[in-house]
Coordinates of C-alpha atoms in Angstrom, one line a residue:
Chain A
M1 CA -35.1 33.6 1.1
Q2 CA -34.2 30.0 0.4
I3 CA -31.8 29.4 -2.5
D4 CA -31.0 25.9 -3.6
P5 CA -27.3 25.6 -4.3
L6 CA -28.0 23.5 -7.4
N7 CA -30.1 26.2 -8.9
L8 CA -27.3 28.7 -8.3
I9 CA -24.8 26.4 -10.0
L10 CA -27.2 25.9 -13.0
F11 CA -27.7 29.7 -13.2
A12 CA -24.0 30.3 -13.2
L13 CA -23.5 27.6 -15.8
V14 CA -26.1 29.1 -18.1
A15 CA -24.6 32.6 -17.6
A16 CA -21.1 31.3 -18.4
V17 CA -22.4 29.7 -21.7
L18 CA -24.3 32.9 -22.5
I19 CA -21.2 35.1 -21.9
T20 CA -19.0 32.8 -23.9
F21 CA -21.1 33.4 -27.1
L22 CA -21.4 37.2 -26.7
P23 CA -19.3 39.4 -28.9
R24 CA -16.3 41.1 -27.3
T25 CA -17.8 44.5 -26.5
H26 CA -18.3 46.8 -23.6
F27 CA -21.8 45.4 -23.1
K28 CA -20.2 42.0 -22.5
S29 CA -18.0 43.3 -19.6
V30 CA -21.0 45.1 -18.0
F31 CA -23.2 42.1 -18.4
T32 CA -20.6 39.8 -16.9
I33 CA -20.1 42.1 -13.9
I34 CA -23.9 42.3 -13.3
L35 CA -24.2 38.5 -13.5
L36 CA -21.3 38.0 -11.1
G37 CA -22.9 40.5 -8.8
I38 CA -26.2 38.6 -8.8
I39 CA -24.4 35.3 -8.1
G40 CA -22.3 36.8 -5.3
Y41 CA -25.4 38.4 -3.8
F42 CA -27.1 35.1 -3.5
L43 CA -24.0 33.4 -2.1
V44 CA -23.7 36.1 0.6
I45 CA -27.4 35.6 1.5
T46 CA -26.9 31.9 1.8
V47 CA -24.0 32.4 4.2
A48 CA -26.0 34.9 6.2
E49 CA -28.8 32.3 6.6
M50 CA -26.5 29.6 8.0
P51 CA -27.3 28.4 11.6
P52 CA -25.1 29.8 14.4
F53 CA -21.9 28.0 15.3
G54 CA -22.3 25.5 18.1
D55 CA -26.1 25.7 18.3
I56 CA -27.6 22.6 19.8
A57 CA -30.4 22.6 17.2
N58 CA -28.0 22.4 14.2
P59 CA -28.4 19.4 11.9
P60 CA -25.0 17.9 12.6
V61 CA -25.8 17.5 16.3
N62 CA -27.7 14.2 16.2
E63 CA -27.6 10.7 17.6
L64 CA -24.7 9.8 15.3
M65 CA -22.4 12.3 17.0
L66 CA -23.4 11.1 20.5
R67 CA -22.8 7.5 19.4
F68 CA -19.3 8.3 18.1
V69 CA -18.3 10.3 21.2
E70 CA -19.8 7.9 23.8
Q71 CA -19.0 4.4 22.3
G72 CA -16.3 5.2 19.7
V73 CA -13.4 4.1 21.8
E74 CA -14.8 0.8 22.8
E75 CA -16.2 0.1 19.3
T76 CA -13.0 1.0 17.4
G77 CA -10.4 0.4 20.0
V78 CA -8.5 3.6 19.4
P79 CA -8.5 6.8 21.5
N80 CA -8.2 9.1 18.5
L81 CA -11.8 9.5 17.3
V82 CA -10.9 11.1 14.0
T83 CA -8.8 8.1 13.0
G84 CA -11.5 5.8 14.4
I85 CA -14.1 7.3 12.2
L86 CA -11.9 7.6 9.1
N87 CA -10.4 4.1 9.3
D88 CA -13.2 2.1 10.9
Y89 CA -16.7 3.6 10.7
R90 CA -16.0 5.3 7.4
A91 CA -13.3 2.9 6.1
I92 CA -15.0 2.4 2.7
D93 CA -15.2 6.2 2.3
T94 CA -11.4 6.4 3.0
L95 CA -10.8 3.6 0.4
G96 CA -12.7 5.8 -2.1
E97 CA -10.5 8.8 -1.2
A98 CA -7.4 6.7 -1.8
T99 CA -8.9 5.6 -5.1
V100 CA -9.6 9.2 -6.1
I101 CA -6.0 10.2 -5.3
F102 CA -4.7 7.1 -7.2
L103 CA -6.7 8.0 -10.3
A104 CA -5.7 11.7 -10.0
I105 CA -2.0 10.9 -9.9
A106 CA -2.4 8.3 -12.7
G107 CA -4.1 10.9 -14.9
A108 CA -1.6 13.6 -14.1
V109 CA 1.4 11.3 -14.9
A110 CA -0.3 10.1 -18.1
T111 CA -0.9 13.7 -19.2
I112 CA 2.6 14.8 -18.5
K113 CA 4.3 11.8 -20.1
A114 CA 2.1 12.1 -23.2
H115 CA 3.7 15.4 -24.3
Chain B
M1 CA 21.9 24.9 -7.8
E2 CA 25.3 24.2 -6.2
D3 CA 24.9 25.6 -2.7
Q4 CA 27.0 23.7 -0.2
I5 CA 25.3 25.2 2.9
V6 CA 21.8 24.2 1.6
R7 CA 23.0 20.7 0.8
I8 CA 24.6 20.0 4.2
I9 CA 21.6 21.4 6.1
C10 CA 19.3 19.4 4.0
R11 CA 21.3 16.3 4.6
L12 CA 21.1 16.9 8.3
V13 CA 17.3 17.8 8.4
V14 CA 15.8 15.2 6.0
P15 CA 16.3 12.2 8.3
F16 CA 14.6 14.0 11.2
I17 CA 11.6 14.9 8.9
Q18 CA 11.3 11.3 7.8
V19 CA 11.4 10.0 11.4
Y20 CA 8.7 12.5 12.3
G21 CA 6.6 11.4 9.3
I22 CA 7.0 7.7 10.3
Y23 CA 6.0 8.7 13.8
V24 CA 2.9 10.5 12.6
V25 CA 1.9 7.5 10.5
L26 CA 2.5 4.9 13.2
Y27 CA 0.8 6.9 16.0
G28 CA -2.1 8.0 13.8
H29 CA -4.6 6.1 16.0
L30 CA -3.3 7.6 19.2
S31 CA -2.4 11.2 18.4
P32 CA -3.4 13.7 15.7
G33 CA -2.2 12.6 12.3
G34 CA -2.6 9.5 10.3
G35 CA -1.8 8.1 6.9
F36 CA -2.6 11.2 4.9
A37 CA -0.7 13.6 7.1
G38 CA 2.3 11.4 7.7
G39 CA 2.6 10.4 4.1
A40 CA 2.6 14.0 3.1
I41 CA 5.4 14.8 5.6
I42 CA 7.6 11.9 4.3
G43 CA 6.9 12.9 0.7
A44 CA 7.8 16.5 1.5
S45 CA 11.2 15.4 2.9
M46 CA 11.9 13.8 -0.5
V47 CA 10.7 17.0 -2.3
L48 CA 13.2 19.0 -0.1
Y49 CA 16.0 16.5 -1.0
A50 CA 15.3 16.9 -4.7
L51 CA 15.1 20.7 -4.4
S52 CA 18.4 21.1 -2.6
F53 CA 20.3 18.5 -4.6
N54 CA 18.9 17.9 -8.1
L55 CA 16.3 15.7 -9.8
E56 CA 18.8 12.9 -10.6
A57 CA 19.8 12.5 -7.0
G58 CA 16.1 12.4 -5.9
S59 CA 15.2 10.0 -8.6
N60 CA 18.0 7.7 -7.5
K61 CA 16.6 7.6 -4.0
I62 CA 13.0 6.7 -5.1
P63 CA 13.1 5.5 -8.8
H64 CA 9.9 5.6 -10.8
D65 CA 9.4 1.9 -10.6
T66 CA 9.7 1.9 -6.8
A67 CA 7.2 4.7 -6.6
S68 CA 4.8 2.8 -8.8
V69 CA 5.0 -0.3 -6.6
M70 CA 4.5 1.8 -3.5
E71 CA 1.5 3.6 -5.0
S72 CA -0.3 0.4 -6.2
G73 CA 0.9 -1.6 -3.2
G74 CA -0.5 0.9 -0.7
A75 CA -3.9 1.0 -2.3
L76 CA -4.0 -2.8 -2.8
A77 CA -2.9 -3.4 0.8
F78 CA -5.8 -1.3 2.0
A79 CA -8.3 -3.2 -0.2
F80 CA -6.9 -6.6 0.8
I81 CA -7.0 -5.7 4.5
G82 CA -10.7 -5.2 4.0
L83 CA -11.0 -8.6 2.2
V84 CA -9.7 -10.4 5.3
A85 CA -12.9 -9.4 7.1
I86 CA -15.0 -11.0 4.3
I87 CA -13.0 -14.2 4.7
L88 CA -13.7 -14.2 8.4
G89 CA -17.4 -14.0 7.5
H90 CA -18.3 -10.3 8.1
E91 CA -18.8 -7.2 6.0
Y92 CA -16.1 -5.5 4.0
L93 CA -13.6 -3.6 6.2
T94 CA -15.2 -4.7 9.5
N95 CA -12.8 -4.1 12.3
L96 CA -13.4 -5.3 15.8
A97 CA -16.7 -7.2 15.1
A98 CA -14.7 -9.5 12.7
G99 CA -12.5 -10.6 15.6
F100 CA -9.3 -8.7 15.0
P101 CA -7.4 -8.3 18.3
V102 CA -8.2 -5.0 20.0
G103 CA -5.3 -4.8 22.5
V104 CA -5.4 -2.1 25.1
P105 CA -6.7 1.3 23.7
G106 CA -3.8 3.8 23.9
E107 CA -1.0 1.4 23.2
L108 CA 0.9 1.3 19.9
V109 CA -0.3 -2.1 18.8
S110 CA -4.0 -1.8 19.3
G111 CA -7.2 -1.1 17.4
G112 CA -7.3 -4.1 15.1
I113 CA -6.8 -3.1 11.4
I114 CA -6.7 0.6 11.9
P115 CA -2.8 1.0 12.2
F116 CA -2.4 -1.2 9.2
I117 CA -4.7 0.9 7.1
S118 CA -2.8 4.0 8.3
V119 CA 0.5 2.5 7.2
A120 CA -0.9 1.5 3.8
I121 CA -2.3 5.0 3.2
G122 CA 1.0 6.5 4.4
I123 CA 3.0 4.5 1.8
K124 CA 0.5 5.5 -0.9
I125 CA 0.5 9.2 -0.2
T126 CA 4.3 9.3 0.1
S127 CA 4.6 7.8 -3.4
T128 CA 1.8 10.2 -4.7
I129 CA 3.6 13.3 -3.7
V130 CA 7.0 12.1 -4.8
T131 CA 5.7 10.9 -8.2
L132 CA 3.8 14.1 -8.9
F133 CA 6.7 16.4 -7.9
Y134 CA 9.4 14.5 -9.8
N135 CA 7.2 14.2 -12.9
L136 CA 6.4 18.0 -12.9
I137 CA 10.1 18.9 -12.4
G138 CA 11.2 16.5 -15.1
K139 CA 8.7 18.1 -17.4
E140 CA 10.1 21.6 -16.6
Q141 CA 13.7 20.5 -17.2
L142 CA 12.7 18.8 -20.4
E143 CA 11.1 22.1 -21.7
D144 CA 14.0 24.3 -20.6
G145 CA 16.6 22.1 -22.2
N146 CA 19.2 21.3 -19.6
H147 CA 18.9 23.6 -16.6

């Protein structure tokens, strides 16, 4: 059975909204547990359907990986391929990461100082 | 906290942690590590210092203004390193194709802009961890009155 993760997230969101507006009774607890059980069931099914580790037919094994491994050192000039990918091939992505951290710390400091 | 043993051991250990963090940042393109990991190590050394002494001593080592300059300076340095490639007539953050000197792969000074990016990220992450920790601790002490 194929489950789209987005559908699962939407389902969980609707369930959370539904549970929030229910009155505080035993029915609410039972209903919550059943909904959590359904979500957990589909999560476990998704994990069980994942491809085996290290299989040659997996989606991440493509020409990009071969390109990085075979020509990474001469194209980036560094022997550490992880740093070569992070700081050269995917440098803009790393800049975005740094921006996210910058905004996170700015928001945290602003929240703390505001009180 | 007025523990003499903790303070003396911390005073002995912190320089070694910082040297190791600088090593991880500078050798990020040769061995496992890089700007994020090394910056976290250096920031952790300052967290250890502030934990074993007190917040005032830690704040004197890295004041809030210095941390702000490090934070913004690291991110800006990263962005401006990328702009150099545009000035040279290539795409943003282009490395070797833009004509940066490659050196010999495996030596400390090699790989064009990669070591500079690592250093910029290291400075930024150091400041991030230090700022976050000092601000949270300052908030705690403010709420508890004086500890």
